[in-house]
Amino acid sequence: MENNQEEMIQDEQVQNPEVQEEVQENTDNLADNEENTDKGKKSFFSKKKDKDKMKIQDLEKKIEQLKAEKAELNDRFLRLFSEFDNYKKRVSKEKLDLISTASEKVLVNLLPVIDDFERAIAANEKVDDVDSIKEGFNLIYNKLVQMMKRFDVEEIQAKGEEFNTDFHEAVTHFPAQKEEDKGKVIDVTEKGYKLKDKVIRYAKVVVGQ
């Protein structure tokens, strides 16, 4: 009996318009909630997907930028390397040219001295005056010395100077006759020369002891 009464009540509720409207409204609300939930889920994943896409695009831009910077740096390096290599070649060539030119200048200035010697030799064959021969040789010698000075070649002063290994080379030692001559150069066996401040030949000397 109780079950029959419950069924009758349910049938009456279903047949009641107000109840039907309420049921329909609850059903619609449930459907809307489900639809909103689905939309929210879709919106969340869509936003996440958009963010990931933006990150990927930013990374791709940075990669392209780094590639461009690398290419630019590589190009600059190659240019600098090429310029430096050309600079080394140019400097080496200039050094060789300078050495060649310097040698040429010395040789050109020596030619007149050779000419003077040839003229002196030819003249001496017909001259018996010894004094004139000596004078001729002295003139040529002085001319040669002056030419060497123009190229900054000077004789190293040795005799009477304190023995100095920077300029002198001792070939032997000899007892000094005076106390003040000890440690000094008392004789020169071969003259020394320097080019500006550089020694090009040491003076070979006898040192007092």
PDB file of N, CA, C and O in Angstrom, residues 100-164:
ATOM      1  N   SER A 100     117.118  46.312 -48.514  1.00  0.00           N
ATOM      2  CA  SER A 100     117.669  46.397 -49.868  1.00  0.00           C
ATOM      3  C   SER A 100     118.034  47.830 -50.221  1.00  0.00           C
ATOM      4  O   SER A 100     119.103  48.099 -50.779  1.00  0.00           O
ATOM      5  N   THR A 101     117.140  48.766 -49.859  1.00  0.00           N
ATOM      6  CA  THR A 101     117.392  50.178 -50.161  1.00  0.00           C
ATOM      7  C   THR A 101     118.592  50.703 -49.373  1.00  0.00           C
ATOM      8  O   THR A 101     119.411  51.458 -49.908  1.00  0.00           O
ATOM      9  N   ALA A 102     118.688  50.314 -48.080  1.00  0.00           N
ATOM     10  CA  ALA A 102     119.817  50.758 -47.258  1.00  0.00           C
ATOM     11  C   ALA A 102     121.134  50.257 -47.840  1.00  0.00           C
ATOM     12  O   ALA A 102     122.118  51.010 -47.928  1.00  0.00           O
ATOM     13  N   SER A 103     121.146  48.998 -48.230  1.00  0.00           N
ATOM     14  CA  SER A 103     122.360  48.441 -48.843  1.00  0.00           C
ATOM     15  C   SER A 103     122.694  49.171 -50.133  1.00  0.00           C
ATOM     16  O   SER A 103     123.861  49.460 -50.427  1.00  0.00           O
ATOM     17  N   GLU A 104     121.652  49.468 -50.883  1.00  0.00           N
ATOM     18  CA  GLU A 104     121.861  50.172 -52.157  1.00  0.00           C
ATOM     19  C   GLU A 104     122.473  51.547 -51.930  1.00  0.00           C
ATOM     20  O   GLU A 104     123.397  51.958 -52.647  1.00  0.00           O
ATOM     21  N   LYS A 105     121.990  52.251 -50.908  1.00  0.00           N
ATOM     22  CA  LYS A 105     122.522  53.589 -50.627  1.00  0.00           C
ATOM     23  C   LYS A 105     124.002  53.519 -50.246  1.00  0.00           C
ATOM     24  O   LYS A 105     124.807  54.348 -50.694  1.00  0.00           O
ATOM     25  N   VAL A 106     124.340  52.548 -49.412  1.00  0.00           N
ATOM     26  CA  VAL A 106     125.744  52.408 -48.995  1.00  0.00           C
ATOM     27  C   VAL A 106     126.616  52.103 -50.207  1.00  0.00           C
ATOM     28  O   VAL A 106     127.686  52.698 -50.392  1.00  0.00           O
ATOM     29  N   LEU A 107     126.155  51.177 -51.023  1.00  0.00           N
ATOM     30  CA  LEU A 107     126.942  50.793 -52.192  1.00  0.00           C
ATOM     31  C   LEU A 107     127.098  51.951 -53.174  1.00  0.00           C
ATOM     32  O   LEU A 107     128.180  52.171 -53.739  1.00  0.00           O
ATOM     33  N   VAL A 108     126.022  52.702 -53.372  1.00  0.00           N
ATOM     34  CA  VAL A 108     126.083  53.850 -54.281  1.00  0.00           C
ATOM     35  C   VAL A 108     127.090  54.875 -53.781  1.00  0.00           C
ATOM     36  O   VAL A 108     127.839  55.482 -54.568  1.00  0.00           O
ATOM     37  N   ASN A 109     127.144  55.072 -52.467  1.00  0.00           N
ATOM     38  CA  ASN A 109     128.099  56.024 -51.906  1.00  0.00           C
ATOM     39  C   ASN A 109     129.530  55.487 -51.909  1.00  0.00           C
ATOM     40  O   ASN A 109     130.489  56.259 -51.842  1.00  0.00           O
ATOM     41  N   LEU A 110     129.689  54.179 -51.976  1.00  0.00           N
ATOM     42  CA  LEU A 110     131.024  53.596 -52.042  1.00  0.00           C
ATOM     43  C   LEU A 110     131.617  53.670 -53.456  1.00  0.00           C
ATOM     44  O   LEU A 110     132.843  53.662 -53.616  1.00  0.00           O
ATOM     45  N   LEU A 111     130.751  53.765 -54.437  1.00  0.00           N
ATOM     46  CA  LEU A 111     131.239  53.779 -55.821  1.00  0.00           C
ATOM     47  C   LEU A 111     132.216  54.927 -56.107  1.00  0.00           C
ATOM     48  O   LEU A 111     133.259  54.705 -56.745  1.00  0.00           O
ATOM     49  N   PRO A 112     131.934  56.173 -55.654  1.00  0.00           N
ATOM     50  CA  PRO A 112     132.914  57.248 -55.881  1.00  0.00           C
ATOM     51  C   PRO A 112     134.271  56.985 -55.231  1.00  0.00           C
ATOM     52  O   PRO A 112     135.311  57.395 -55.759  1.00  0.00           O
ATOM     53  N   VAL A 113     134.259  56.305 -54.074  1.00  0.00           N
ATOM     54  CA  VAL A 113     135.517  55.973 -53.404  1.00  0.00           C
ATOM     55  C   VAL A 113     136.306  54.984 -54.270  1.00  0.00           C
ATOM     56  O   VAL A 113     137.533  55.103 -54.413  1.00  0.00           O
ATOM     57  N   ILE A 114     135.602  54.015 -54.826  1.00  0.00           N
ATOM     58  CA  ILE A 114     136.265  53.065 -55.725  1.00  0.00           C
ATOM     59  C   ILE A 114     136.835  53.797 -56.944  1.00  0.00           C
ATOM     60  O   ILE A 114     137.962  53.515 -57.392  1.00  0.00           O
ATOM     61  N   ASP A 115     136.032  54.746 -57.461  1.00  0.00           N
ATOM     62  CA  ASP A 115     136.524  55.542 -58.595  1.00  0.00           C
ATOM     63  C   ASP A 115     137.809  56.281 -58.238  1.00  0.00           C
ATOM     64  O   ASP A 115     138.762  56.333 -59.031  1.00  0.00           O
ATOM     65  N   ASP A 116     137.827  56.849 -57.015  1.00  0.00           N
ATOM     66  CA  ASP A 116     139.028  57.581 -56.580  1.00  0.00           C
ATOM     67  C   ASP A 116     140.238  56.650 -56.474  1.00  0.00           C
ATOM     68  O   ASP A 116     141.360  57.030 -56.857  1.00  0.00           O
ATOM     69  N   PHE A 117     140.016  55.461 -55.938  1.00  0.00           N
ATOM     70  CA  PHE A 117     141.114  54.505 -55.844  1.00  0.00           C
ATOM     71  C   PHE A 117     141.634  54.133 -57.233  1.00  0.00           C
ATOM     72  O   PHE A 117     142.859  54.035 -57.458  1.00  0.00           O
ATOM     73  N   GLU A 118     140.739  53.913 -58.179  1.00  0.00           N
ATOM     74  CA  GLU A 118     141.161  53.548 -59.527  1.00  0.00           C
ATOM     75  C   GLU A 118     141.959  54.679 -60.185  1.00  0.00           C
ATOM     76  O   GLU A 118     142.984  54.430 -60.854  1.00  0.00           O
ATOM     77  N   ARG A 119     141.489  55.918 -59.973  1.00  0.00           N
ATOM     78  CA  ARG A 119     142.219  57.058 -60.536  1.00  0.00           C
ATOM     79  C   ARG A 119     143.597  57.207 -59.883  1.00  0.00           C
ATOM     80  O   ARG A 119     144.606  57.529 -60.533  1.00  0.00           O
ATOM     81  N   ALA A 120     143.638  56.966 -58.540  1.00  0.00           N
ATOM     82  CA  ALA A 120     144.911  57.067 -57.817  1.00  0.00           C
ATOM     83  C   ALA A 120     145.902  56.004 -58.276  1.00  0.00           C
ATOM     84  O   ALA A 120     147.101  56.274 -58.462  1.00  0.00           O
ATOM     85  N   ILE A 121     145.402  54.798 -58.476  1.00  0.00           N
ATOM     86  CA  ILE A 121     146.270  53.707 -58.938  1.00  0.00           C
ATOM     87  C   ILE A 121     146.829  54.024 -60.328  1.00  0.00           C
ATOM     88  O   ILE A 121     148.028  53.836 -60.612  1.00  0.00           O
ATOM     89  N   ALA A 122     145.943  54.520 -61.196  1.00  0.00           N
ATOM     90  CA  ALA A 122     146.386  54.856 -62.553  1.00  0.00           C
ATOM     91  C   ALA A 122     147.397  55.992 -62.534  1.00  0.00           C
ATOM     92  O   ALA A 122     148.401  55.985 -63.266  1.00  0.00           O
ATOM     93  N   ALA A 123     147.158  56.993 -61.687  1.00  0.00           N
ATOM     94  CA  ALA A 123     148.065  58.142 -61.607  1.00  0.00           C
ATOM     95  C   ALA A 123     149.396  57.772 -60.986  1.00  0.00           C
ATOM     96  O   ALA A 123     150.453  58.293 -61.366  1.00  0.00           O
ATOM     97  N   ASN A 124     149.378  56.875 -60.005  1.00  0.00           N
ATOM     98  CA  ASN A 124     150.604  56.503 -59.304  1.00  0.00           C
ATOM     99  C   ASN A 124     151.587  55.735 -60.198  1.00  0.00           C
ATOM    100  O   ASN A 124     152.779  55.654 -59.886  1.00  0.00           O
ATOM    101  N   GLU A 125     151.060  55.169 -61.255  1.00  0.00           N
ATOM    102  CA  GLU A 125     151.961  54.447 -62.152  1.00  0.00           C
ATOM    103  C   GLU A 125     152.960  55.384 -62.849  1.00  0.00           C
ATOM    104  O   GLU A 125     154.037  54.948 -63.277  1.00  0.00           O
ATOM    105  N   LYS A 126     152.592  56.651 -62.960  1.00  0.00           N
ATOM    106  CA  LYS A 126     153.444  57.614 -63.678  1.00  0.00           C
ATOM    107  C   LYS A 126     154.063  58.651 -62.738  1.00  0.00           C
ATOM    108  O   LYS A 126     154.707  59.588 -63.185  1.00  0.00           O
ATOM    109  N   VAL A 127     153.803  58.502 -61.421  1.00  0.00           N
ATOM    110  CA  VAL A 127     154.296  59.491 -60.456  1.00  0.00           C
ATOM    111  C   VAL A 127     155.353  58.853 -59.572  1.00  0.00           C
ATOM    112  O   VAL A 127     155.161  57.760 -59.035  1.00  0.00           O
ATOM    113  N   ASP A 128     156.442  59.573 -59.416  1.00  0.00           N
ATOM    114  CA  ASP A 128     157.510  59.085 -58.546  1.00  0.00           C
ATOM    115  C   ASP A 128     157.523  59.790 -57.196  1.00  0.00           C
ATOM    116  O   ASP A 128     158.254  59.369 -56.279  1.00  0.00           O
ATOM    117  N   ASP A 129     156.727  60.862 -57.073  1.00  0.00           N
ATOM    118  CA  ASP A 129     156.697  61.645 -55.831  1.00  0.00           C
ATOM    119  C   ASP A 129     155.887  60.886 -54.780  1.00  0.00           C
ATOM    120  O   ASP A 129     154.658  60.739 -54.897  1.00  0.00           O
ATOM    121  N   VAL A 130     156.570  60.407 -53.742  1.00  0.00           N
ATOM    122  CA  VAL A 130     155.909  59.625 -52.682  1.00  0.00           C
ATOM    123  C   VAL A 130     154.929  60.481 -51.897  1.00  0.00           C
ATOM    124  O   VAL A 130     153.853  60.012 -51.494  1.00  0.00           O
ATOM    125  N   ASP A 131     155.274  61.720 -51.678  1.00  0.00           N
ATOM    126  CA  ASP A 131     154.401  62.599 -50.888  1.00  0.00           C
ATOM    127  C   ASP A 131     153.053  62.798 -51.568  1.00  0.00           C
ATOM    128  O   ASP A 131     152.006  62.824 -50.896  1.00  0.00           O
ATOM    129  N   SER A 132     153.044  62.957 -52.859  1.00  0.00           N
ATOM    130  CA  SER A 132     151.779  63.139 -53.581  1.00  0.00           C
ATOM    131  C   SER A 132     150.940  61.874 -53.531  1.00  0.00           C
ATOM    132  O   SER A 132     149.695  61.921 -53.451  1.00  0.00           O
ATOM    133  N   ILE A 133     151.619  60.723 -53.554  1.00  0.00           N
ATOM    134  CA  ILE A 133     150.884  59.450 -53.431  1.00  0.00           C
ATOM    135  C   ILE A 133     150.249  59.345 -52.052  1.00  0.00           C
ATOM    136  O   ILE A 133     149.068  58.974 -51.917  1.00  0.00           O
ATOM    137  N   LYS A 134     151.025  59.678 -51.029  1.00  0.00           N
ATOM    138  CA  LYS A 134     150.478  59.648 -49.657  1.00  0.00           C
ATOM    139  C   LYS A 134     149.298  60.601 -49.522  1.00  0.00           C
ATOM    140  O   LYS A 134     148.288  60.282 -48.892  1.00  0.00           O
ATOM    141  N   GLU A 135     149.440  61.775 -50.089  1.00  0.00           N
ATOM    142  CA  GLU A 135     148.364  62.767 -50.001  1.00  0.00           C
ATOM    143  C   GLU A 135     147.090  62.261 -50.687  1.00  0.00           C
ATOM    144  O   GLU A 135     145.974  62.422 -50.179  1.00  0.00           O
ATOM    145  N   GLY A 136     147.287  61.614 -51.833  1.00  0.00           N
ATOM    146  CA  GLY A 136     146.124  61.061 -52.547  1.00  0.00           C
ATOM    147  C   GLY A 136     145.404  60.007 -51.730  1.00  0.00           C
ATOM    148  O   GLY A 136     144.162  60.003 -51.644  1.00  0.00           O
ATOM    149  N   PHE A 137     146.164  59.117 -51.118  1.00  0.00           N
ATOM    150  CA  PHE A 137     145.545  58.074 -50.287  1.00  0.00           C
ATOM    151  C   PHE A 137     144.842  58.659 -49.062  1.00  0.00           C
ATOM    152  O   PHE A 137     143.774  58.190 -48.651  1.00  0.00           O
ATOM    153  N   ASN A 138     145.450  59.688 -48.486  1.00  0.00           N
ATOM    154  CA  ASN A 138     144.817  60.337 -47.328  1.00  0.00           C
ATOM    155  C   ASN A 138     143.495  60.989 -47.715  1.00  0.00           C
ATOM    156  O   ASN A 138     142.507  60.935 -46.954  1.00  0.00           O
ATOM    157  N   LEU A 139     143.442  61.603 -48.887  1.00  0.00           N
ATOM    158  CA  LEU A 139     142.203  62.226 -49.364  1.00  0.00           C
ATOM    159  C   LEU A 139     141.099  61.176 -49.553  1.00  0.00           C
ATOM    160  O   LEU A 139     139.947  61.375 -49.164  1.00  0.00           O
ATOM    161  N   ILE A 140     141.472  60.050 -50.133  1.00  0.00           N
ATOM    162  CA  ILE A 140     140.476  58.974 -50.343  1.00  0.00           C
ATOM    163  C   ILE A 140     140.011  58.403 -49.011  1.00  0.00           C
ATOM    164  O   ILE A 140     138.815  58.157 -48.808  1.00  0.00           O
ATOM    165  N   TYR A 141     140.964  58.218 -48.100  1.00  0.00           N
ATOM    166  CA  TYR A 141     140.615  57.691 -46.771  1.00  0.00           C
ATOM    167  C   TYR A 141     139.646  58.624 -46.045  1.00  0.00           C
ATOM    168  O   TYR A 141     138.634  58.188 -45.488  1.00  0.00           O
ATOM    169  N   ASN A 142     139.949  59.915 -46.038  1.00  0.00           N
ATOM    170  CA  ASN A 142     139.078  60.891 -45.367  1.00  0.00           C
ATOM    171  C   ASN A 142     137.694  60.933 -46.004  1.00  0.00           C
ATOM    172  O   ASN A 142     136.684  61.082 -45.314  1.00  0.00           O
ATOM    173  N   LYS A 143     137.670  60.781 -47.315  1.00  0.00           N
ATOM    174  CA  LYS A 143     136.384  60.761 -48.022  1.00  0.00           C
ATOM    175  C   LYS A 143     135.558  59.550 -47.598  1.00  0.00           C
ATOM    176  O   LYS A 143     134.347  59.646 -47.376  1.00  0.00           O
ATOM    177  N   LEU A 144     136.223  58.413 -47.461  1.00  0.00           N
ATOM    178  CA  LEU A 144     135.538  57.195 -47.030  1.00  0.00           C
ATOM    179  C   LEU A 144     135.026  57.330 -45.597  1.00  0.00           C
ATOM    180  O   LEU A 144     133.891  56.935 -45.284  1.00  0.00           O
ATOM    181  N   VAL A 145     135.831  57.910 -44.720  1.00  0.00           N
ATOM    182  CA  VAL A 145     135.418  58.105 -43.318  1.00  0.00           C
ATOM    183  C   VAL A 145     134.214  59.026 -43.236  1.00  0.00           C
ATOM    184  O   VAL A 145     133.270  58.779 -42.476  1.00  0.00           O
ATOM    185  N   GLN A 146     134.210  60.096 -43.997  1.00  0.00           N
ATOM    186  CA  GLN A 146     133.085  61.029 -44.000  1.00  0.00           C
ATOM    187  C   GLN A 146     131.811  60.356 -44.514  1.00  0.00           C
ATOM    188  O   GLN A 146     130.706  60.595 -44.023  1.00  0.00           O
ATOM    189  N   MET A 147     131.989  59.519 -45.527  1.00  0.00           N
ATOM    190  CA  MET A 147     130.827  58.790 -46.048  1.00  0.00           C
ATOM    191  C   MET A 147     130.242  57.864 -44.988  1.00  0.00           C
ATOM    192  O   MET A 147     129.023  57.765 -44.824  1.00  0.00           O
ATOM    193  N   MET A 148     131.103  57.178 -44.242  1.00  0.00           N
ATOM    194  CA  MET A 148     130.628  56.285 -43.182  1.00  0.00           C
ATOM    195  C   MET A 148     129.892  57.055 -42.089  1.00  0.00           C
ATOM    196  O   MET A 148     128.901  56.576 -41.537  1.00  0.00           O
ATOM    197  N   LYS A 149     130.381  58.262 -41.787  1.00  0.00           N
ATOM    198  CA  LYS A 149     129.711  59.083 -40.770  1.00  0.00           C
ATOM    199  C   LYS A 149     128.308  59.480 -41.201  1.00  0.00           C
ATOM    200  O   LYS A 149     127.413  59.613 -40.369  1.00  0.00           O
ATOM    201  N   ARG A 150     128.151  59.686 -42.493  1.00  0.00           N
ATOM    202  CA  ARG A 150     126.803  60.035 -42.987  1.00  0.00           C
ATOM    203  C   ARG A 150     125.815  58.899 -42.732  1.00  0.00           C
ATOM    204  O   ARG A 150     124.613  59.137 -42.621  1.00  0.00           O
ATOM    205  N   PHE A 151     126.339  57.694 -42.649  1.00  0.00           N
ATOM    206  CA  PHE A 151     125.487  56.540 -42.349  1.00  0.00           C
ATOM    207  C   PHE A 151     125.539  56.172 -40.871  1.00  0.00           C
ATOM    208  O   PHE A 151     125.171  55.053 -40.481  1.00  0.00           O
ATOM    209  N   ASP A 152     125.974  57.114 -40.044  1.00  0.00           N
ATOM    210  CA  ASP A 152     126.013  56.954 -38.585  1.00  0.00           C
ATOM    211  C   ASP A 152     126.944  55.833 -38.127  1.00  0.00           C
ATOM    212  O   ASP A 152     126.726  55.211 -37.083  1.00  0.00           O
ATOM    213  N   VAL A 153     127.983  55.563 -38.914  1.00  0.00           N
ATOM    214  CA  VAL A 153     128.996  54.587 -38.516  1.00  0.00           C
ATOM    215  C   VAL A 153     130.177  55.351 -37.931  1.00  0.00           C
ATOM    216  O   VAL A 153     130.757  56.212 -38.587  1.00  0.00           O
ATOM    217  N   GLU A 154     130.526  55.040 -36.692  1.00  0.00           N
ATOM    218  CA  GLU A 154     131.608  55.747 -36.016  1.00  0.00           C
ATOM    219  C   GLU A 154     132.589  54.764 -35.402  1.00  0.00           C
ATOM    220  O   GLU A 154     132.216  53.644 -35.009  1.00  0.00           O
ATOM    221  N   GLU A 155     133.818  55.207 -35.293  1.00  0.00           N
ATOM    222  CA  GLU A 155     134.848  54.383 -34.661  1.00  0.00           C
ATOM    223  C   GLU A 155     134.657  54.379 -33.151  1.00  0.00           C
ATOM    224  O   GLU A 155     134.307  55.387 -32.538  1.00  0.00           O
ATOM    225  N   ILE A 156     134.864  53.229 -32.550  1.00  0.00           N
ATOM    226  CA  ILE A 156     134.780  53.108 -31.095  1.00  0.00           C
ATOM    227  C   ILE A 156     136.115  53.554 -30.495  1.00  0.00           C
ATOM    228  O   ILE A 156     137.175  53.026 -30.852  1.00  0.00           O
ATOM    229  N   GLN A 157     136.056  54.523 -29.619  1.00  0.00           N
ATOM    230  CA  GLN A 157     137.265  55.004 -28.953  1.00  0.00           C
ATOM    231  C   GLN A 157     137.766  53.918 -27.997  1.00  0.00           C
ATOM    232  O   GLN A 157     137.000  53.380 -27.193  1.00  0.00           O
ATOM    233  N   ALA A 158     139.047  53.596 -28.107  1.00  0.00           N
ATOM    234  CA  ALA A 158     139.558  52.493 -27.296  1.00  0.00           C
ATOM    235  C   ALA A 158     140.857  52.838 -26.564  1.00  0.00           C
ATOM    236  O   ALA A 158     140.929  52.709 -25.335  1.00  0.00           O
ATOM    237  N   LYS A 159     141.891  53.269 -27.276  1.00  0.00           N
ATOM    238  CA  LYS A 159     143.197  53.480 -26.660  1.00  0.00           C
ATOM    239  C   LYS A 159     143.124  54.543 -25.567  1.00  0.00           C
ATOM    240  O   LYS A 159     142.628  55.648 -25.782  1.00  0.00           O
ATOM    241  N   GLY A 160     143.621  54.163 -24.369  1.00  0.00           N
ATOM    242  CA  GLY A 160     143.603  55.073 -23.234  1.00  0.00           C
ATOM    243  C   GLY A 160     142.294  55.037 -22.460  1.00  0.00           C
ATOM    244  O   GLY A 160     142.191  55.651 -21.394  1.00  0.00           O
ATOM    245  N   GLU A 161     141.287  54.308 -22.969  1.00  0.00           N
ATOM    246  CA  GLU A 161     139.988  54.231 -22.289  1.00  0.00           C
ATOM    247  C   GLU A 161     139.972  53.049 -21.318  1.00  0.00           C
ATOM    248  O   GLU A 161     140.760  52.099 -21.451  1.00  0.00           O
ATOM    249  N   GLU A 162     139.065  53.130 -20.344  1.00  0.00           N
ATOM    250  CA  GLU A 162     138.866  51.998 -19.440  1.00  0.00           C
ATOM    251  C   GLU A 162     138.334  50.809 -20.245  1.00  0.00           C
ATOM    252  O   GLU A 162     137.489  50.965 -21.124  1.00  0.00           O
ATOM    253  N   PHE A 163     138.851  49.630 -19.948  1.00  0.00           N
ATOM    254  CA  PHE A 163     138.397  48.447 -20.669  1.00  0.00           C
ATOM    255  C   PHE A 163     136.910  48.207 -20.390  1.00  0.00           C
ATOM    256  O   PHE A 163     136.477  48.149 -19.244  1.00  0.00           O
ATOM    257  N   ASN A 164     136.135  48.090 -21.463  1.00  0.00           N
ATOM    258  CA  ASN A 164     134.685  47.944 -21.337  1.00  0.00           C
ATOM    259  C   ASN A 164     134.237  46.815 -22.270  1.00  0.00           C
ATOM    260  O   ASN A 164     134.372  46.908 -23.489  1.00  0.00           O
TER     261      ASN A 164
END
